[in-house]
PDB file of C-alpha atoms in Angstrom:
ATOM      1  CA  MET A 116     -20.645  -4.922  16.198  1.00 63.00           C
ATOM      2  CA  THR A 117     -22.522  -7.951  14.980  1.00 83.00           C
ATOM      3  CA  ALA A 118     -21.335 -11.432  15.927  1.00 85.00           C
ATOM      4  CA  ARG A 119     -21.891 -12.634  12.359  1.00 86.00           C
ATOM      5  CA  LEU A 120     -19.640  -9.986  10.852  1.00 89.00           C
ATOM      6  CA  LEU A 121     -16.938 -10.581  13.444  1.00 94.00           C
ATOM      7  CA  SER A 122     -17.061 -14.273  12.664  1.00 94.00           C
ATOM      8  CA  ASP A 123     -16.779 -13.532   8.948  1.00 95.00           C
ATOM      9  CA  ILE A 124     -13.788 -11.258   9.495  1.00 96.00           C
ATOM     10  CA  GLU A 125     -12.027 -13.903  11.563  1.00 97.00           C
ATOM     11  CA  TYR A 126     -12.675 -16.583   8.953  1.00 97.00           C
ATOM     12  CA  ASN A 127     -11.558 -14.301   6.124  1.00 97.00           C
ATOM     13  CA  TYR A 128      -8.435 -13.250   8.004  1.00 98.00           C
ATOM     14  CA  LYS A 129      -7.344 -16.846   8.546  1.00 98.00           C
ATOM     15  CA  THR A 130      -8.124 -17.729   4.928  1.00 98.00           C
ATOM     16  CA  ILE A 131      -6.059 -14.823   3.595  1.00 98.00           C
ATOM     17  CA  ARG A 132      -3.146 -15.711   5.846  1.00 98.00           C
ATOM     18  CA  GLU A 133      -3.280 -19.292   4.577  1.00 98.00           C
ATOM     19  CA  ASN A 134      -3.443 -18.133   0.968  1.00 98.00           C
ATOM     20  CA  ILE A 135      -0.471 -15.836   1.460  1.00 98.00           C
ATOM     21  CA  PHE A 136       1.505 -18.648   3.053  1.00 98.00           C
ATOM     22  CA  ASN A 137       0.639 -21.168   0.342  1.00 98.00           C
ATOM     23  CA  SER A 138       1.269 -18.705  -2.503  1.00 98.00           C
ATOM     24  CA  ALA A 139       4.684 -17.817  -1.121  1.00 98.00           C
ATOM     25  CA  ILE A 140       5.685 -21.448  -0.653  1.00 98.00           C
ATOM     26  CA  LYS A 141       4.502 -22.321  -4.174  1.00 97.00           C
ATOM     27  CA  ALA A 142       6.644 -19.489  -5.535  1.00 97.00           C
ATOM     28  CA  GLY A 143       9.669 -20.663  -3.553  1.00 97.00           C
ATOM     29  CA  ARG A 144       9.534 -17.659  -1.271  1.00 97.00           C
ATOM     30  CA  ASN A 145       9.558 -17.145   2.486  1.00 97.00           C
ATOM     31  CA  PRO A 146       5.991 -16.321   3.634  1.00 97.00           C
ATOM     32  CA  ASP A 147       7.465 -13.992   6.262  1.00 96.00           C
ATOM     33  CA  GLU A 148       8.595 -11.714   3.417  1.00 96.00           C
ATOM     34  CA  ILE A 149       4.972 -10.858   2.600  1.00 98.00           C
ATOM     35  CA  THR A 150       3.192  -8.048   4.437  1.00 98.00           C
ATOM     36  CA  PHE A 151      -0.595  -8.270   4.629  1.00 98.00           C
ATOM     37  CA  LEU A 152      -2.017  -4.739   4.658  1.00 98.00           C
ATOM     38  CA  ALA A 153      -5.766  -4.341   5.142  1.00 98.00           C
ATOM     39  CA  ALA A 154      -7.379  -1.638   3.015  1.00 98.00           C
ATOM     40  CA  THR A 155      -9.887  -0.123   5.427  1.00 97.00           C
ATOM     41  CA  LYS A 156     -11.815   2.331   3.230  1.00 96.00           C
ATOM     42  CA  THR A 157     -15.373   2.759   4.656  1.00 95.00           C
ATOM     43  CA  VAL A 158     -14.728   0.157   7.386  1.00 96.00           C
ATOM     44  CA  GLU A 159     -15.762   1.235  10.880  1.00 95.00           C
ATOM     45  CA  PRO A 160     -12.951   1.389  13.463  1.00 96.00           C
ATOM     46  CA  GLU A 161     -14.412  -1.346  15.673  1.00 95.00           C
ATOM     47  CA  TYR A 162     -14.101  -3.857  12.840  1.00 96.00           C
ATOM     48  CA  ILE A 163     -10.612  -2.650  11.978  1.00 97.00           C
ATOM     49  CA  ASN A 164      -9.558  -3.035  15.595  1.00 97.00           C
ATOM     50  CA  TYR A 165     -11.081  -6.511  15.724  1.00 97.00           C
ATOM     51  CA  ALA A 166      -8.913  -7.516  12.765  1.00 97.00           C
ATOM     52  CA  ILE A 167      -5.922  -6.005  14.566  1.00 98.00           C
ATOM     53  CA  SER A 168      -6.733  -8.169  17.582  1.00 97.00           C
ATOM     54  CA  LEU A 169      -6.445 -11.213  15.298  1.00 97.00           C
ATOM     55  CA  GLY A 170      -2.896 -10.253  14.365  1.00 97.00           C
ATOM     56  CA  LEU A 171      -3.286  -7.722  11.554  1.00 98.00           C
ATOM     57  CA  ASP A 172      -0.390  -5.271  11.806  1.00 97.00           C
ATOM     58  CA  HIS A 173      -0.738  -2.971   8.775  1.00 98.00           C
ATOM     59  CA  ILE A 174      -3.782  -0.938   7.713  1.00 98.00           C
ATOM     60  CA  GLY A 175      -4.231   1.553   4.890  1.00 98.00           C
ATOM     61  CA  GLU A 176      -6.675   4.360   4.214  1.00 98.00           C
ATOM     62  CA  ASN A 177      -7.494   5.893   0.832  1.00 96.00           C
ATOM     63  CA  ARG A 178      -8.780   9.305   1.886  1.00 97.00           C
ATOM     64  CA  VAL A 179      -7.243  11.878   4.188  1.00 98.00           C
ATOM     65  CA  GLN A 180     -10.580  13.002   5.621  1.00 97.00           C
ATOM     66  CA  GLU A 181     -11.593   9.461   6.509  1.00 97.00           C
ATOM     67  CA  LEU A 182      -8.191   8.697   7.992  1.00 98.00           C
ATOM     68  CA  LEU A 183      -8.376  11.739  10.230  1.00 98.00           C
ATOM     69  CA  SER A 184     -11.951  11.014  11.320  1.00 98.00           C
ATOM     70  CA  LYS A 185     -10.988   7.496  12.413  1.00 97.00           C
ATOM     71  CA  TYR A 186      -7.456   8.227  13.635  1.00 97.00           C
ATOM     72  CA  ASP A 187      -8.162   8.418  17.368  1.00 97.00           C
ATOM     73  CA  SER A 188     -10.141   5.170  17.203  1.00 96.00           C
ATOM     74  CA  TYR A 189      -7.453   2.973  15.626  1.00 96.00           C
ATOM     75  CA  ASN A 190      -5.503   0.652  17.894  1.00 95.00           C
ATOM     76  CA  LEU A 191      -2.160   1.922  16.651  1.00 95.00           C
ATOM     77  CA  ASP A 192      -0.191   0.297  19.455  1.00 94.00           C
ATOM     78  CA  LYS A 193      -0.339  -2.931  17.450  1.00 90.00           C
ATOM     79  CA  THR A 194      -0.469  -1.795  13.842  1.00 97.00           C
ATOM     80  CA  LYS A 195       1.119   0.554  11.333  1.00 98.00           C
ATOM     81  CA  LEU A 196      -0.976   3.072   9.427  1.00 98.00           C
ATOM     82  CA  HIS A 197      -0.444   3.734   5.718  1.00 98.00           C
ATOM     83  CA  MET A 198      -1.893   6.275   3.309  1.00 98.00           C
ATOM     84  CA  ILE A 199      -2.577   4.238   0.171  1.00 98.00           C
ATOM     85  CA  GLY A 200      -4.839   6.517  -1.860  1.00 96.00           C
ATOM     86  CA  HIS A 201      -4.080   9.481  -4.099  1.00 94.00           C
ATOM     87  CA  LEU A 202      -2.745  12.350  -2.004  1.00 96.00           C
ATOM     88  CA  GLN A 203      -2.973  16.034  -2.852  1.00 95.00           C
ATOM     89  CA  SER A 204      -0.053  18.233  -1.866  1.00 96.00           C
ATOM     90  CA  ASN A 205      -2.278  20.604   0.125  1.00 97.00           C
ATOM     91  CA  LYS A 206      -3.336  17.762   2.425  1.00 97.00           C
ATOM     92  CA  VAL A 207       0.131  16.455   3.244  1.00 98.00           C
ATOM     93  CA  ARG A 208       0.431  18.604   6.371  1.00 97.00           C
ATOM     94  CA  GLN A 209      -2.622  16.862   7.820  1.00 98.00           C
ATOM     95  CA  ILE A 210      -1.102  13.382   7.856  1.00 98.00           C
ATOM     96  CA  VAL A 211       2.675  13.753   8.200  1.00 98.00           C
ATOM     97  CA  GLY A 212       3.599  12.487  11.634  1.00 96.00           C
ATOM     98  CA  LYS A 213       0.416  10.405  11.819  1.00 97.00           C
ATOM     99  CA  VAL A 214       1.093   7.774   9.168  1.00 98.00           C
ATOM    100  CA  ASP A 215       3.933   5.272   9.052  1.00 98.00           C
ATOM    101  CA  MET A 216       4.094   5.275   5.269  1.00 98.00           C
ATOM    102  CA  ILE A 217       2.680   7.141   2.274  1.00 98.00           C
ATOM    103  CA  GLU A 218       2.362   4.691  -0.618  1.00 97.00           C
ATOM    104  CA  SER A 219       1.110   6.951  -3.370  1.00 95.00           C
ATOM    105  CA  VAL A 220       3.879   9.437  -4.200  1.00 98.00           C
ATOM    106  CA  ASP A 221       4.061  10.103  -7.936  1.00 97.00           C
ATOM    107  CA  SER A 222       5.593  13.563  -8.394  1.00 97.00           C
ATOM    108  CA  ILE A 223       8.455  15.694  -7.162  1.00 98.00           C
ATOM    109  CA  LYS A 224       5.913  18.327  -6.085  1.00 98.00           C
ATOM    110  CA  LEU A 225       4.230  15.882  -3.708  1.00 98.00           C
ATOM    111  CA  ALA A 226       7.527  14.450  -2.469  1.00 98.00           C
ATOM    112  CA  THR A 227       8.869  17.949  -1.786  1.00 98.00           C
ATOM    113  CA  GLU A 228       5.832  18.855   0.292  1.00 98.00           C
ATOM    114  CA  ILE A 229       6.172  15.625   2.284  1.00 98.00           C
ATOM    115  CA  SER A 230       9.816  16.498   2.852  1.00 98.00           C
ATOM    116  CA  ASN A 231       9.010  20.059   3.936  1.00 98.00           C
ATOM    117  CA  GLN A 232       6.292  18.968   6.345  1.00 98.00           C
ATOM    118  CA  SER A 233       8.487  16.182   7.731  1.00 98.00           C
ATOM    119  CA  VAL A 234      11.272  18.653   8.463  1.00 98.00           C
ATOM    120  CA  LYS A 235       8.747  20.998  10.054  1.00 97.00           C
ATOM    121  CA  HIS A 236       7.454  18.233  12.334  1.00 96.00           C
ATOM    122  CA  ASN A 237      10.936  16.835  13.000  1.00 97.00           C
ATOM    123  CA  VAL A 238      10.049  13.388  11.663  1.00 97.00           C
ATOM    124  CA  GLU A 239      11.187  11.190   8.804  1.00 97.00           C
ATOM    125  CA  THR A 240       8.499   9.854   6.489  1.00 98.00           C
ATOM    126  CA  ASP A 241       8.724   6.555   4.623  1.00 98.00           C
ATOM    127  CA  ILE A 242       7.201   6.536   1.166  1.00 98.00           C
ATOM    128  CA  LEU A 243       6.623   4.304  -1.837  1.00 98.00           C
ATOM    129  CA  VAL A 244       6.660   5.717  -5.343  1.00 98.00           C
ATOM    130  CA  GLU A 245       3.514   4.824  -7.254  1.00 98.00           C
ATOM    131  CA  VAL A 246       4.023   3.582 -10.808  1.00 97.00           C
ATOM    132  CA  ASN A 247       1.299   3.652 -13.468  1.00 95.00           C
ATOM    133  CA  ILE A 248       2.381   0.315 -14.905  1.00 93.00           C
ATOM    134  CA  GLY A 249      -0.563   0.131 -17.316  1.00 88.00           C
ATOM    135  CA  GLY A 250      -0.201   3.668 -18.667  1.00 85.00           C
ATOM    136  CA  GLU A 251      -3.826   4.481 -17.871  1.00 83.00           C
ATOM    137  CA  GLU A 252      -4.757   8.158 -18.152  1.00 82.00           C
ATOM    138  CA  SER A 253      -7.417   7.751 -15.479  1.00 79.00           C
ATOM    139  CA  LYS A 254      -4.931   6.587 -12.847  1.00 85.00           C
ATOM    140  CA  SER A 255      -2.254   8.374 -10.873  1.00 89.00           C
ATOM    141  CA  GLY A 256       1.324   7.147 -10.780  1.00 94.00           C
ATOM    142  CA  ILE A 257       4.569   7.984 -12.537  1.00 96.00           C
ATOM    143  CA  ALA A 258       5.177   6.524 -15.990  1.00 96.00           C
ATOM    144  CA  PRO A 259       7.716   3.664 -15.837  1.00 96.00           C
ATOM    145  CA  GLU A 260      10.119   5.448 -18.192  1.00 96.00           C
ATOM    146  CA  LYS A 261      10.160   8.506 -15.908  1.00 97.00           C
ATOM    147  CA  LEU A 262      10.612   6.597 -12.647  1.00 97.00           C
ATOM    148  CA  GLU A 263      14.394   6.707 -12.457  1.00 96.00           C
ATOM    149  CA  GLU A 264      14.520  10.469 -12.993  1.00 97.00           C
ATOM    150  CA  LEU A 265      11.941  11.020 -10.258  1.00 97.00           C
ATOM    151  CA  LEU A 266      13.835   8.806  -7.825  1.00 97.00           C
ATOM    152  CA  TYR A 267      17.052  10.744  -8.357  1.00 97.00           C
ATOM    153  CA  GLU A 268      15.162  13.967  -7.605  1.00 97.00           C
ATOM    154  CA  ILE A 269      13.527  12.570  -4.471  1.00 98.00           C
ATOM    155  CA  ALA A 270      16.891  11.264  -3.270  1.00 97.00           C
ATOM    156  CA  GLN A 271      18.004  14.874  -2.776  1.00 97.00           C
ATOM    157  CA  LEU A 272      15.188  15.697  -0.352  1.00 98.00           C
ATOM    158  CA  LYS A 273      15.471  15.730   3.430  1.00 97.00           C
ATOM    159  CA  ALA A 274      13.463  13.681   5.941  1.00 97.00           C
ATOM    160  CA  ILE A 275      11.932  11.398   3.317  1.00 96.00           C
ATOM    161  CA  ASN A 276      12.833   7.742   2.787  1.00 97.00           C
ATOM    162  CA  VAL A 277      11.928   5.868  -0.377  1.00 98.00           C
ATOM    163  CA  LYS A 278      11.316   2.258   0.638  1.00 97.00           C
ATOM    164  CA  GLY A 279      10.105   0.866  -2.659  1.00 98.00           C
ATOM    165  CA  LEU A 280       7.369   0.932  -5.275  1.00 98.00           C
ATOM    166  CA  MET A 281       3.595   0.564  -5.453  1.00 98.00           C
ATOM    167  CA  THR A 282       1.217  -0.026  -8.328  1.00 97.00           C
ATOM    168  CA  ILE A 283      -2.438  -0.573  -9.193  1.00 94.00           C
ATOM    169  CA  PRO A 284      -2.516  -2.367 -12.560  1.00 91.00           C
ATOM    170  CA  PRO A 285      -5.417  -2.177 -15.001  1.00 88.00           C
ATOM    171  CA  ILE A 286      -8.474  -4.315 -14.385  1.00 86.00           C
ATOM    172  CA  CYS A 287      -7.969  -7.463 -16.457  1.00 81.00           C
ATOM    173  CA  ASP A 288     -10.359 -10.119 -17.648  1.00 81.00           C
ATOM    174  CA  ASN A 289      -7.881 -12.950 -17.162  1.00 83.00           C
ATOM    175  CA  LYS A 290      -5.044 -13.903 -14.872  1.00 85.00           C
ATOM    176  CA  GLN A 291      -2.407 -14.017 -17.608  1.00 88.00           C
ATOM    177  CA  LYS A 292      -2.838 -10.329 -18.366  1.00 90.00           C
ATOM    178  CA  ILE A 293      -2.625  -9.275 -14.725  1.00 92.00           C
ATOM    179  CA  CYS A 294       0.440 -11.441 -14.232  1.00 93.00           C
ATOM    180  CA  ARG A 295       2.197  -9.663 -17.089  1.00 94.00           C
ATOM    181  CA  TYR A 296       1.665  -6.319 -15.390  1.00 95.00           C
ATOM    182  CA  PHE A 297       2.977  -7.739 -12.130  1.00 96.00           C
ATOM    183  CA  GLU A 298       5.958  -9.245 -13.928  1.00 96.00           C
ATOM    184  CA  ASN A 299       6.779  -5.926 -15.585  1.00 96.00           C
ATOM    185  CA  MET A 300       6.535  -4.207 -12.232  1.00 97.00           C
ATOM    186  CA  ARG A 301       8.900  -6.714 -10.639  1.00 97.00           C
ATOM    187  CA  LYS A 302      11.437  -6.198 -13.438  1.00 97.00           C
ATOM    188  CA  LEU A 303      11.261  -2.439 -12.895  1.00 96.00           C
ATOM    189  CA  PHE A 304      11.680  -2.952  -9.153  1.00 97.00           C
ATOM    190  CA  LEU A 305      14.753  -5.146  -9.646  1.00 96.00           C
ATOM    191  CA  ASP A 306      16.232  -2.790 -12.223  1.00 96.00           C
ATOM    192  CA  ILE A 307      15.999   0.145  -9.816  1.00 96.00           C
ATOM    193  CA  SER A 308      17.426  -2.010  -7.036  1.00 95.00           C
ATOM    194  CA  ASP A 309      20.461  -2.829  -9.176  1.00 95.00           C
ATOM    195  CA  LYS A 310      21.182   0.851  -9.761  1.00 93.00           C
ATOM    196  CA  LYS A 311      21.802   1.358  -6.023  1.00 92.00           C
ATOM    197  CA  ILE A 312      20.719   5.001  -6.024  1.00 92.00           C
ATOM    198  CA  ASP A 313      21.938   6.842  -2.921  1.00 90.00           C
ATOM    199  CA  ASN A 314      19.210   7.306  -0.282  1.00 88.00           C
ATOM    200  CA  ILE A 315      16.831   5.023  -2.206  1.00 94.00           C
ATOM    201  CA  SER A 316      16.054   1.512  -0.988  1.00 93.00           C
ATOM    202  CA  MET A 317      13.943  -1.097  -2.740  1.00 95.00           C
ATOM    203  CA  ASN A 318      12.624  -3.168   0.147  1.00 96.00           C
ATOM    204  CA  VAL A 319       8.883  -2.977  -0.589  1.00 98.00           C
ATOM    205  CA  LEU A 320       6.967  -3.913  -3.728  1.00 98.00           C
ATOM    206  CA  SER A 321       3.314  -3.192  -2.971  1.00 98.00           C
ATOM    207  CA  MET A 322       0.979  -4.764  -5.522  1.00 97.00           C
ATOM    208  CA  GLY A 323      -1.976  -7.092  -5.529  1.00 96.00           C
ATOM    209  CA  MET A 324      -5.424  -6.667  -4.010  1.00 95.00           C
ATOM    210  CA  SER A 325      -8.360  -8.871  -3.034  1.00 94.00           C
ATOM    211  CA  ASP A 326      -8.868 -10.465  -6.457  1.00 92.00           C
ATOM    212  CA  ASP A 327      -5.245 -10.989  -7.439  1.00 95.00           C
ATOM    213  CA  TYR A 328      -2.975 -11.008  -4.392  1.00 97.00           C
ATOM    214  CA  CYS A 329      -1.934 -14.638  -4.912  1.00 96.00           C
ATOM    215  CA  GLU A 330      -0.778 -13.826  -8.446  1.00 96.00           C
ATOM    216  CA  ALA A 331       1.047 -10.742  -7.168  1.00 97.00           C
ATOM    217  CA  ILE A 332       2.919 -12.827  -4.603  1.00 98.00           C
ATOM    218  CA  ALA A 333       3.923 -15.286  -7.326  1.00 97.00           C
ATOM    219  CA  GLU A 334       5.404 -12.350  -9.253  1.00 96.00           C
ATOM    220  CA  GLY A 335       7.349 -10.897  -6.330  1.00 97.00           C
ATOM    221  CA  ALA A 336       5.059  -8.657  -4.274  1.00 98.00           C
ATOM    222  CA  THR A 337       6.309  -8.056  -0.749  1.00 98.00           C
ATOM    223  CA  MET A 338       3.115  -6.258   0.323  1.00 98.00           C
ATOM    224  CA  VAL A 339      -0.494  -6.974  -0.677  1.00 98.00           C
ATOM    225  CA  ARG A 340      -3.374  -4.577  -0.029  1.00 98.00           C
ATOM    226  CA  ILE A 341      -6.574  -6.467   0.762  1.00 98.00           C
ATOM    227  CA  GLY A 342      -9.941  -4.948   1.583  1.00 97.00           C
ATOM    228  CA  SER A 343     -13.144  -6.676   0.481  1.00 95.00           C
ATOM    229  CA  ALA A 344     -11.695 -10.174   0.849  1.00 97.00           C
ATOM    230  CA  LEU A 345     -11.247  -9.398   4.541  1.00 97.00           C
ATOM    231  CA  PHE A 346     -14.138  -7.094   5.450  1.00 96.00           C
ATOM    232  CA  GLY A 347     -16.656  -8.033   2.760  1.00 92.00           C
ATOM    233  CA  ALA A 348     -18.265  -5.872   0.105  1.00 81.00           C
ATOM    234  CA  ARG A 349     -18.658  -2.250   1.122  1.00 65.00           C
ATOM    235  CA  ASN A 350     -20.432   0.870  -0.006  1.00 52.00           C
ATOM    236  CA  TYR A 351     -17.655   2.746  -1.754  1.00 40.00           C
ATOM    237  CA  ASN A 352     -19.899   5.757  -2.290  1.00 37.00           C
ATOM    238  CA  ILE A 353     -19.644   6.666   1.376  1.00 35.00           C
TER     239      ILE A 353
END
């Protein structure tokens, strides 16, 4: 570990915490309602654990293989581990029982496999349903108009707990556009909450990343997923 990078991580961590606090206050919200999750794709465990030592208590990995390769090195006594990337059904068995939440569930096939593996391992798995709020063909996530149907199907499954929704909106060239996607996501979140579907809770709205987490908080995010703003630019080809 280099002293310079550790210093940068500490500075960035404090800055993000301050931004979260200020954004929540500006929006008339309680800052304690916002969960700061660090996206740790390509970040070495020693730097992740250093951030945990600063107070970070949620981390998220995008790839199953990377999560498994780093799993024994995480300081999980002080943090919760999330799977935040696209998950294939045939890899579910590798992470059930290891992660605290799977944020990227977008089909009944995937949810059923999580349920089956959770029953097999005698655990309950918390999930978020991923919504493709921008309707992009290149992105995973359930279409907004099909969300309610999917939730009713998932509600019938054993050992799986829907805790809320997650989204990755389209890349936008201005803040007004991104805020509209966040606003639409919040409306969907509240609409589902009002339906009070059995076995479905809407406690978590995960949206907003390094470039737009302040806007996401203003629009109702309860969890923001921040990577490069904390750890710096990384080689995503690794």
